[in-house]
């Protein structure tokens, strides 16, 4: 193997960003990727002229100018305003919850009616997700927007879902239906996959490479590991819990299938939680007389599928902290990213962390070389 200054396990958003910062500062990274594709879960494919987000909708947004400028180096970001609707019993509701939503649920006199319901649940003890949502939003909003969706997402009744799964519920005191509020928001014109290829154009990547502990222990260089920390240690302390997803792609012979890019199905049925229509992400697709949608099904994680969501309850957090303590004995490896740190991270948070961590890493290498 030729000389590399570091090895990065994972060609996802964190790994590619970290590699780019290192390469820009004179280091030579190698990326090892177990899939045969780049970009991790941001990977997309052009299918009959439409960029399809293979692993669910990915919307780039940030209020950090440095993050925006970094991403803009590798792609033309098309202006985009993400719109999401909830669908419950054949009726649509605007998200995030705003004055439109409250009027759709409570009618014209929504302020008084909603306040009465909030007062009713303001002092209830909080034991689980059901209690938390009713306390923060009332029972009607819980029933329409949260109950069925959460049960499908976590495969358990809301009474068995930890309350801190939701920290807060966003209410907008206006009629703004834009889902995000960051300063910069956009979609790569040619797709995320092309963006990642551009980001790593002069960086070595080995695909279909399963980098386990026995192999990595032999390397005489720092290792940036974006995979599962429990898997790396062969589950010696036990397995961390994750939730996975299944995706069903469908082609429909119509110009538009649904009124927004994402529609959340918030009832207990159907089994899927959302439908993504990919044509909404780019205006150049609009005249095509067909469309592609993806139905997203929550799934148990069984070790063979993709771990999308961490289950950050008390038991799993405690187990992760034990793995983190164990990892301190391995001086050459740093566990990073969503899986390495066992936390959910948005795209902008992932890029921001990778830029910060890579800059710190580069400075440390330069200091040691003096």
CSV table of C-alpha atoms in Angstrom, one decimal:
chain,number,residue,atom,x,y,z
A,1,UNK,CA,0.0,0.0,0.0
A,2,UNK,CA,1.4,3.4,-1.0
A,3,UNK,CA,2.1,5.9,1.8
A,4,UNK,CA,-1.0,7.5,3.3
A,5,UNK,CA,-1.1,10.0,6.1
A,6,UNK,CA,-4.4,8.8,7.4
A,7,UNK,CA,-7.1,6.2,6.6
A,8,UNK,CA,-10.8,7.2,6.7
A,9,UNK,CA,-13.4,4.5,7.0
A,10,UNK,CA,-16.6,5.5,5.2
A,11,UNK,CA,-17.1,7.6,2.0
A,12,UNK,CA,-20.2,9.3,3.4
A,13,UNK,CA,-20.7,13.0,4.1
A,14,UNK,CA,-18.4,13.1,7.1
A,15,UNK,CA,-15.6,11.0,5.6
A,16,UNK,CA,-15.5,12.8,2.3
A,17,UNK,CA,-15.5,16.2,3.9
A,18,UNK,CA,-12.8,15.2,6.3
A,19,UNK,CA,-10.7,13.8,3.5
A,20,UNK,CA,-11.1,17.0,1.4
A,21,UNK,CA,-10.0,19.3,4.2
A,22,UNK,CA,-6.9,17.1,4.8
A,23,UNK,CA,-6.1,17.0,1.1
A,24,UNK,CA,-6.4,20.7,0.8
A,25,UNK,CA,-3.8,21.0,3.6
A,26,UNK,CA,-1.2,18.8,2.0
A,27,UNK,CA,-2.1,15.4,3.6
A,28,UNK,CA,-2.7,12.3,1.6
A,29,UNK,CA,-5.8,10.4,2.9
A,30,UNK,CA,-7.2,7.0,1.8
A,31,UNK,CA,-10.9,6.3,2.1
A,32,UNK,CA,-12.1,2.7,2.6
A,33,UNK,CA,-15.8,2.2,1.7
A,34,UNK,CA,-17.7,-1.0,2.2
A,35,UNK,CA,-20.4,-0.1,-0.4
A,36,UNK,CA,-19.8,0.2,-4.1
A,37,UNK,CA,-21.2,3.7,-4.1
A,38,UNK,CA,-20.0,7.1,-2.8
A,39,UNK,CA,-21.9,9.5,-0.6
A,40,UNK,CA,-23.3,7.2,2.0
A,41,UNK,CA,-27.0,7.7,2.5
A,42,UNK,CA,-26.9,10.9,0.4
A,43,UNK,CA,-26.2,8.8,-2.7
A,44,UNK,CA,-28.6,9.4,-5.6
A,45,UNK,CA,-29.1,8.0,-9.1
A,46,UNK,CA,-30.3,9.6,-12.4
A,47,UNK,CA,-33.3,7.4,-13.5
A,48,UNK,CA,-34.8,8.4,-16.8
A,49,UNK,CA,-33.7,12.0,-16.4
A,50,UNK,CA,-34.7,12.4,-12.7
A,51,UNK,CA,-32.3,12.4,-9.8
A,52,UNK,CA,-33.7,9.9,-7.4
A,53,UNK,CA,-32.7,10.1,-3.7
A,54,UNK,CA,-32.1,6.4,-3.1
A,55,UNK,CA,-32.0,6.5,0.7
A,56,UNK,CA,-34.7,9.1,1.4
A,57,UNK,CA,-34.9,12.8,0.8
A,58,UNK,CA,-31.8,14.9,1.5
A,59,UNK,CA,-32.1,18.6,1.6
A,60,UNK,CA,-29.0,20.7,2.1
A,61,UNK,CA,-29.5,23.7,4.4
A,62,UNK,CA,-27.3,25.7,6.8
A,63,UNK,CA,-26.9,29.1,8.4
A,64,UNK,CA,-23.2,28.6,8.5
A,65,UNK,CA,-21.6,30.5,5.6
A,66,UNK,CA,-18.4,28.5,5.8
A,67,UNK,CA,-20.4,25.2,5.3
A,68,UNK,CA,-22.4,26.8,2.4
A,69,UNK,CA,-19.2,28.0,0.7
A,70,UNK,CA,-17.5,24.6,1.2
A,71,UNK,CA,-20.4,22.7,-0.4
A,72,UNK,CA,-20.7,25.3,-3.2
A,73,UNK,CA,-17.1,24.5,-4.3
A,74,UNK,CA,-18.3,21.1,-5.6
A,75,UNK,CA,-21.8,21.7,-7.0
A,76,UNK,CA,-24.2,24.3,-8.2
A,77,UNK,CA,-26.7,24.6,-5.5
A,78,UNK,CA,-30.1,25.3,-6.9
A,79,UNK,CA,-32.4,27.5,-4.7
A,80,UNK,CA,-35.0,25.3,-3.1
A,81,UNK,CA,-37.6,25.7,-0.4
A,82,UNK,CA,-38.6,22.4,1.1
A,83,UNK,CA,-42.4,21.9,1.6
A,84,UNK,CA,-43.8,19.0,3.7
A,85,UNK,CA,-47.4,18.0,4.2
A,86,UNK,CA,-48.9,15.6,6.7
A,87,UNK,CA,-51.8,13.4,5.4
A,88,UNK,CA,-54.2,11.9,7.9
A,89,UNK,CA,-57.5,10.2,6.9
A,90,UNK,CA,-57.2,11.7,3.4
A,91,UNK,CA,-56.8,15.3,4.6
A,92,UNK,CA,-53.6,17.4,4.3
A,93,UNK,CA,-52.1,19.4,7.1
A,94,UNK,CA,-49.2,21.9,6.8
A,95,UNK,CA,-45.9,21.3,8.5
A,96,UNK,CA,-44.2,22.6,10.6
A,97,UNK,CA,-47.2,23.4,12.8
A,98,UNK,CA,-48.2,27.0,12.0
A,99,UNK,CA,-51.4,29.0,11.9
A,100,UNK,CA,-52.5,27.1,8.8
A,101,UNK,CA,-52.2,23.8,10.6
A,102,UNK,CA,-54.0,25.0,13.7
A,103,UNK,CA,-56.9,26.3,11.6
A,104,UNK,CA,-57.0,23.0,9.7
A,105,UNK,CA,-57.3,21.1,13.0
A,106,UNK,CA,-59.4,23.4,15.2
A,107,UNK,CA,-61.2,25.6,12.7
A,108,UNK,CA,-61.5,29.4,12.6
A,109,UNK,CA,-61.4,30.0,16.4
A,110,UNK,CA,-58.3,27.9,16.7
A,111,UNK,CA,-56.4,30.1,19.2
A,112,UNK,CA,-58.9,29.7,22.0
A,113,UNK,CA,-59.7,26.0,21.3
A,114,UNK,CA,-56.0,25.1,21.2
A,115,UNK,CA,-55.2,27.0,24.4
A,116,UNK,CA,-58.0,25.2,26.2
A,117,UNK,CA,-56.5,21.9,25.2
A,118,UNK,CA,-53.0,23.0,26.2
A,119,UNK,CA,-54.3,24.0,29.6
A,120,UNK,CA,-55.9,20.6,30.1
A,121,UNK,CA,-52.6,18.8,29.6
A,122,UNK,CA,-50.2,21.4,31.1
A,123,UNK,CA,-49.7,19.7,34.4
A,124,UNK,CA,-49.8,16.0,33.5
A,125,UNK,CA,-46.7,13.9,34.5
A,126,UNK,CA,-44.4,13.2,31.6
A,127,UNK,CA,-43.5,9.5,31.4
A,128,UNK,CA,-43.3,8.9,27.6
A,129,UNK,CA,-43.8,10.3,24.2
A,130,UNK,CA,-47.5,10.4,24.4
A,131,UNK,CA,-47.4,12.5,27.6
A,132,UNK,CA,-44.8,14.8,26.2
A,133,UNK,CA,-46.6,15.6,22.9
A,134,UNK,CA,-50.0,16.1,24.7
A,135,UNK,CA,-48.3,18.4,27.2
A,136,UNK,CA,-46.6,20.4,24.5
A,137,UNK,CA,-49.3,20.4,21.8
A,138,UNK,CA,-52.6,18.9,23.0
A,139,UNK,CA,-54.4,15.7,22.3
A,140,UNK,CA,-55.8,16.5,18.8
A,141,UNK,CA,-52.3,17.4,17.4
A,142,UNK,CA,-51.0,14.2,19.1
A,143,UNK,CA,-53.7,12.1,17.5
A,144,UNK,CA,-53.4,13.6,14.0
A,145,UNK,CA,-49.7,14.3,13.6
A,146,UNK,CA,-47.7,12.2,16.0
A,147,UNK,CA,-49.4,9.0,17.3
A,148,UNK,CA,-49.5,6.8,14.2
A,149,UNK,CA,-46.3,8.2,12.7
A,150,UNK,CA,-44.3,7.6,15.9
A,151,UNK,CA,-45.7,4.1,16.4
A,152,UNK,CA,-44.7,3.1,12.8
A,153,UNK,CA,-41.3,4.8,13.1
A,154,UNK,CA,-40.2,3.1,16.4
A,155,UNK,CA,-42.3,0.0,16.1
A,156,UNK,CA,-43.8,0.4,19.6
A,157,UNK,CA,-46.7,2.2,21.2
A,158,UNK,CA,-46.1,5.9,22.1
A,159,UNK,CA,-46.4,4.9,25.8
A,160,UNK,CA,-43.2,2.9,25.4
A,161,UNK,CA,-41.2,5.6,23.5
A,162,UNK,CA,-39.0,7.8,25.7
A,163,UNK,CA,-40.3,11.3,26.2
A,164,UNK,CA,-37.0,12.9,25.1
A,165,UNK,CA,-37.4,11.4,21.6
A,166,UNK,CA,-39.0,14.8,21.1
A,167,UNK,CA,-37.2,17.7,22.8
A,168,UNK,CA,-39.7,20.4,21.6
A,169,UNK,CA,-42.4,20.9,19.1
A,170,UNK,CA,-42.1,23.9,16.8
A,171,UNK,CA,-45.0,26.2,16.5
A,172,UNK,CA,-44.9,29.1,14.1
A,173,UNK,CA,-47.1,32.1,14.9
A,174,UNK,CA,-47.5,32.8,11.2
A,175,UNK,CA,-48.6,31.2,7.9
A,176,UNK,CA,-45.1,30.3,6.7
A,177,UNK,CA,-45.0,26.7,5.2
A,178,UNK,CA,-41.3,26.6,4.5
A,179,UNK,CA,-40.1,23.5,6.4
A,180,UNK,CA,-36.6,24.8,7.2
A,181,UNK,CA,-35.5,28.2,8.4
A,182,UNK,CA,-31.8,28.2,7.7
A,183,UNK,CA,-30.3,31.0,5.7
A,184,UNK,CA,-29.0,28.8,2.9
A,185,UNK,CA,-31.0,26.0,1.3
A,186,UNK,CA,-30.6,24.2,-1.9
A,187,UNK,CA,-30.3,21.0,-4.0
A,188,UNK,CA,-27.2,20.0,-6.1
A,189,UNK,CA,-28.1,20.6,-9.7
A,190,UNK,CA,-26.5,17.4,-10.9
A,191,UNK,CA,-27.2,15.5,-7.8
A,192,UNK,CA,-25.3,14.5,-4.6
A,193,UNK,CA,-23.4,11.7,-6.2
A,194,UNK,CA,-21.7,14.1,-8.7
A,195,UNK,CA,-21.0,16.5,-5.8
A,196,UNK,CA,-19.2,13.7,-3.9
A,197,UNK,CA,-17.2,12.7,-7.0
A,198,UNK,CA,-16.1,16.3,-7.4
A,199,UNK,CA,-15.2,16.6,-3.7
A,200,UNK,CA,-13.0,13.5,-3.9
A,201,UNK,CA,-11.6,13.8,-7.4
A,202,UNK,CA,-8.0,13.6,-6.4
A,203,UNK,CA,-8.5,11.3,-3.3
A,204,UNK,CA,-8.0,7.5,-3.4
A,205,UNK,CA,-11.1,5.5,-2.5
A,206,UNK,CA,-11.3,1.7,-2.3
A,207,UNK,CA,-14.8,0.5,-2.7
A,208,UNK,CA,-16.3,-2.8,-1.4
A,209,UNK,CA,-13.7,-2.8,1.4
A,210,UNK,CA,-14.8,-4.1,4.8
A,211,UNK,CA,-12.3,-2.5,7.2
A,212,UNK,CA,-12.5,-4.5,10.5
A,213,UNK,CA,-10.5,-4.1,13.6
A,214,UNK,CA,-8.0,-6.9,12.8
A,215,UNK,CA,-7.0,-5.1,9.5
A,216,UNK,CA,-7.0,-1.5,10.9
A,217,UNK,CA,-4.9,-2.5,13.9
A,218,UNK,CA,-2.0,-3.3,11.5
A,219,UNK,CA,-2.0,0.2,10.0
A,220,UNK,CA,0.7,2.6,11.1
A,221,UNK,CA,-1.3,5.8,10.7
A,222,UNK,CA,-4.3,7.6,12.2
A,223,UNK,CA,-7.7,6.1,11.4
A,224,UNK,CA,-10.9,8.2,11.2
A,225,UNK,CA,-13.8,5.7,11.7
A,226,UNK,CA,-17.3,6.7,10.7
A,227,UNK,CA,-18.9,3.3,11.1
A,228,UNK,CA,-20.6,1.6,14.1
A,229,UNK,CA,-18.5,1.6,17.2
A,230,UNK,CA,-20.1,-1.6,18.6
A,231,UNK,CA,-19.5,-3.5,15.4
A,232,UNK,CA,-15.9,-2.4,15.3
A,233,UNK,CA,-15.4,-4.0,18.7
A,234,UNK,CA,-17.3,-7.1,17.6
A,235,UNK,CA,-20.1,-6.3,20.0
A,236,UNK,CA,-18.0,-7.3,23.0
A,237,UNK,CA,-20.0,-5.2,25.4
A,238,UNK,CA,-23.4,-5.8,23.6
A,239,UNK,CA,-25.2,-4.4,20.6
A,240,UNK,CA,-26.4,-0.9,20.3
A,241,UNK,CA,-30.0,-0.5,19.0
A,242,UNK,CA,-30.8,1.2,15.7
A,243,UNK,CA,-33.8,1.6,13.5
A,244,UNK,CA,-33.6,1.0,9.8
A,245,UNK,CA,-35.7,1.8,6.7
A,246,UNK,CA,-36.9,0.1,3.5
A,247,UNK,CA,-37.6,2.0,0.3
A,248,UNK,CA,-40.0,1.1,-2.4
A,249,UNK,CA,-39.5,3.0,-5.7
A,250,UNK,CA,-42.5,3.4,-8.0
A,251,UNK,CA,-42.9,5.0,-11.5
A,252,UNK,CA,-46.2,6.7,-12.3
A,253,UNK,CA,-47.4,7.9,-15.6
A,254,UNK,CA,-48.4,11.3,-14.6
A,255,UNK,CA,-46.8,14.7,-14.3
A,256,UNK,CA,-47.2,15.1,-10.6
A,257,UNK,CA,-48.2,12.5,-8.0
A,258,UNK,CA,-48.6,14.7,-4.9
A,259,UNK,CA,-48.6,18.4,-4.0
A,260,UNK,CA,-45.2,18.5,-2.3
A,261,UNK,CA,-41.8,16.8,-2.3
A,262,UNK,CA,-42.6,15.0,1.0
A,263,UNK,CA,-45.9,13.9,2.4
A,264,UNK,CA,-45.9,12.3,5.8
A,265,UNK,CA,-48.5,9.6,6.4
A,266,UNK,CA,-49.4,10.1,10.0
A,267,UNK,CA,-52.1,7.5,10.5
A,268,UNK,CA,-51.3,4.0,11.8
A,269,UNK,CA,-52.1,2.8,8.2
A,270,UNK,CA,-50.6,2.6,5.7
A,271,UNK,CA,-47.4,1.1,7.0
A,272,UNK,CA,-45.1,3.5,5.2
A,273,UNK,CA,-44.4,6.8,7.0
A,274,UNK,CA,-43.8,9.1,4.0
A,275,UNK,CA,-43.8,9.4,0.2
A,276,UNK,CA,-41.1,11.3,-1.5
A,277,UNK,CA,-41.7,12.6,-5.1
A,278,UNK,CA,-38.3,13.4,-6.6
A,279,UNK,CA,-39.5,15.7,-9.4
A,280,UNK,CA,-40.2,18.5,-6.9
A,281,UNK,CA,-36.4,18.8,-6.2
A,282,UNK,CA,-35.6,20.3,-9.6
A,283,UNK,CA,-37.7,22.4,-12.0
A,284,UNK,CA,-36.0,20.9,-15.0
A,285,UNK,CA,-37.9,17.6,-14.4
A,286,UNK,CA,-41.4,19.2,-14.5
A,287,UNK,CA,-42.2,18.6,-18.2
A,288,UNK,CA,-41.5,14.9,-18.1
A,289,UNK,CA,-44.8,13.0,-18.5
A,290,UNK,CA,-43.9,10.5,-15.7
A,291,UNK,CA,-42.7,10.7,-12.1
A,292,UNK,CA,-40.9,8.6,-9.6
A,293,UNK,CA,-42.0,8.3,-5.9
A,294,UNK,CA,-40.4,6.5,-3.0
A,295,UNK,CA,-42.4,5.0,-0.2
A,296,UNK,CA,-40.5,4.9,3.1
A,297,UNK,CA,-41.1,2.0,5.5
A,298,UNK,CA,-39.6,1.9,9.0
A,299,UNK,CA,-37.9,-1.4,9.7
A,300,UNK,CA,-36.1,-3.2,12.5
A,301,UNK,CA,-32.3,-3.2,12.3
A,302,UNK,CA,-31.0,-6.8,12.0
A,303,UNK,CA,-27.3,-6.2,11.3
A,304,UNK,CA,-27.7,-6.8,7.6
A,305,UNK,CA,-29.6,-3.6,6.6
A,306,UNK,CA,-28.6,0.0,7.1
A,307,UNK,CA,-28.6,1.6,10.6
A,308,UNK,CA,-30.4,4.9,9.9
A,309,UNK,CA,-31.5,6.0,13.4
A,310,UNK,CA,-29.9,5.6,16.8
A,311,UNK,CA,-32.1,4.8,19.8
A,312,UNK,CA,-30.8,7.2,22.4
A,313,UNK,CA,-32.6,6.0,25.5
A,314,UNK,CA,-30.8,5.5,28.8
A,315,UNK,CA,-29.8,1.9,28.2
A,316,UNK,CA,-28.2,2.6,24.8
A,317,UNK,CA,-26.5,5.8,25.9
A,318,UNK,CA,-24.9,4.0,28.8
A,319,UNK,CA,-23.7,1.2,26.5
A,320,UNK,CA,-22.3,3.7,24.0
A,321,UNK,CA,-20.4,5.5,26.8
A,322,UNK,CA,-18.8,2.1,27.8
A,323,UNK,CA,-17.7,1.6,24.1
A,324,UNK,CA,-16.3,5.2,24.1
A,325,UNK,CA,-14.3,4.5,27.2
A,326,UNK,CA,-13.0,1.2,25.6
A,327,UNK,CA,-12.0,3.1,22.5
A,328,UNK,CA,-9.7,5.4,24.5
A,329,UNK,CA,-7.2,2.5,24.7
A,330,UNK,CA,-6.8,2.5,20.9
A,331,UNK,CA,-4.6,5.6,20.4
A,332,UNK,CA,-4.7,5.5,16.5
A,333,UNK,CA,-8.5,5.5,16.0
A,334,UNK,CA,-11.0,8.3,16.3
A,335,UNK,CA,-14.8,7.5,16.2
A,336,UNK,CA,-16.7,10.2,14.4
A,337,UNK,CA,-19.9,11.0,12.5
A,338,UNK,CA,-23.4,9.7,13.1
A,339,UNK,CA,-22.6,6.1,13.8
A,340,UNK,CA,-19.2,6.6,15.5
A,341,UNK,CA,-20.7,9.0,18.0
A,342,UNK,CA,-24.1,7.3,18.2
A,343,UNK,CA,-26.2,10.4,17.6
A,344,UNK,CA,-28.5,11.7,14.9
A,345,UNK,CA,-26.8,14.4,12.9
A,346,UNK,CA,-28.3,16.6,10.1
A,347,UNK,CA,-26.3,17.1,6.9
A,348,UNK,CA,-25.2,20.6,7.9
A,349,UNK,CA,-24.2,19.4,11.4
A,350,UNK,CA,-22.2,16.5,9.9
A,351,UNK,CA,-20.3,18.8,7.5
A,352,UNK,CA,-19.7,21.4,10.2
A,353,UNK,CA,-18.3,18.8,12.6
A,354,UNK,CA,-16.1,17.2,9.9
A,355,UNK,CA,-14.6,20.6,8.9
A,356,UNK,CA,-13.9,21.4,12.5
A,357,UNK,CA,-12.4,18.0,13.4
A,358,UNK,CA,-10.3,17.8,10.2
A,359,UNK,CA,-8.9,21.3,10.8
A,360,UNK,CA,-8.0,20.3,14.4
A,361,UNK,CA,-6.4,17.1,13.0
A,362,UNK,CA,-4.4,18.9,10.4
A,363,UNK,CA,-3.1,21.4,13.0
A,364,UNK,CA,-2.1,18.6,15.3
A,365,UNK,CA,-0.1,16.9,12.5
A,366,UNK,CA,1.6,20.1,11.5
A,367,UNK,CA,2.5,20.8,15.1
A,368,UNK,CA,4.0,17.3,15.5
A,369,UNK,CA,6.0,17.6,12.3
A,370,UNK,CA,7.8,20.7,13.6
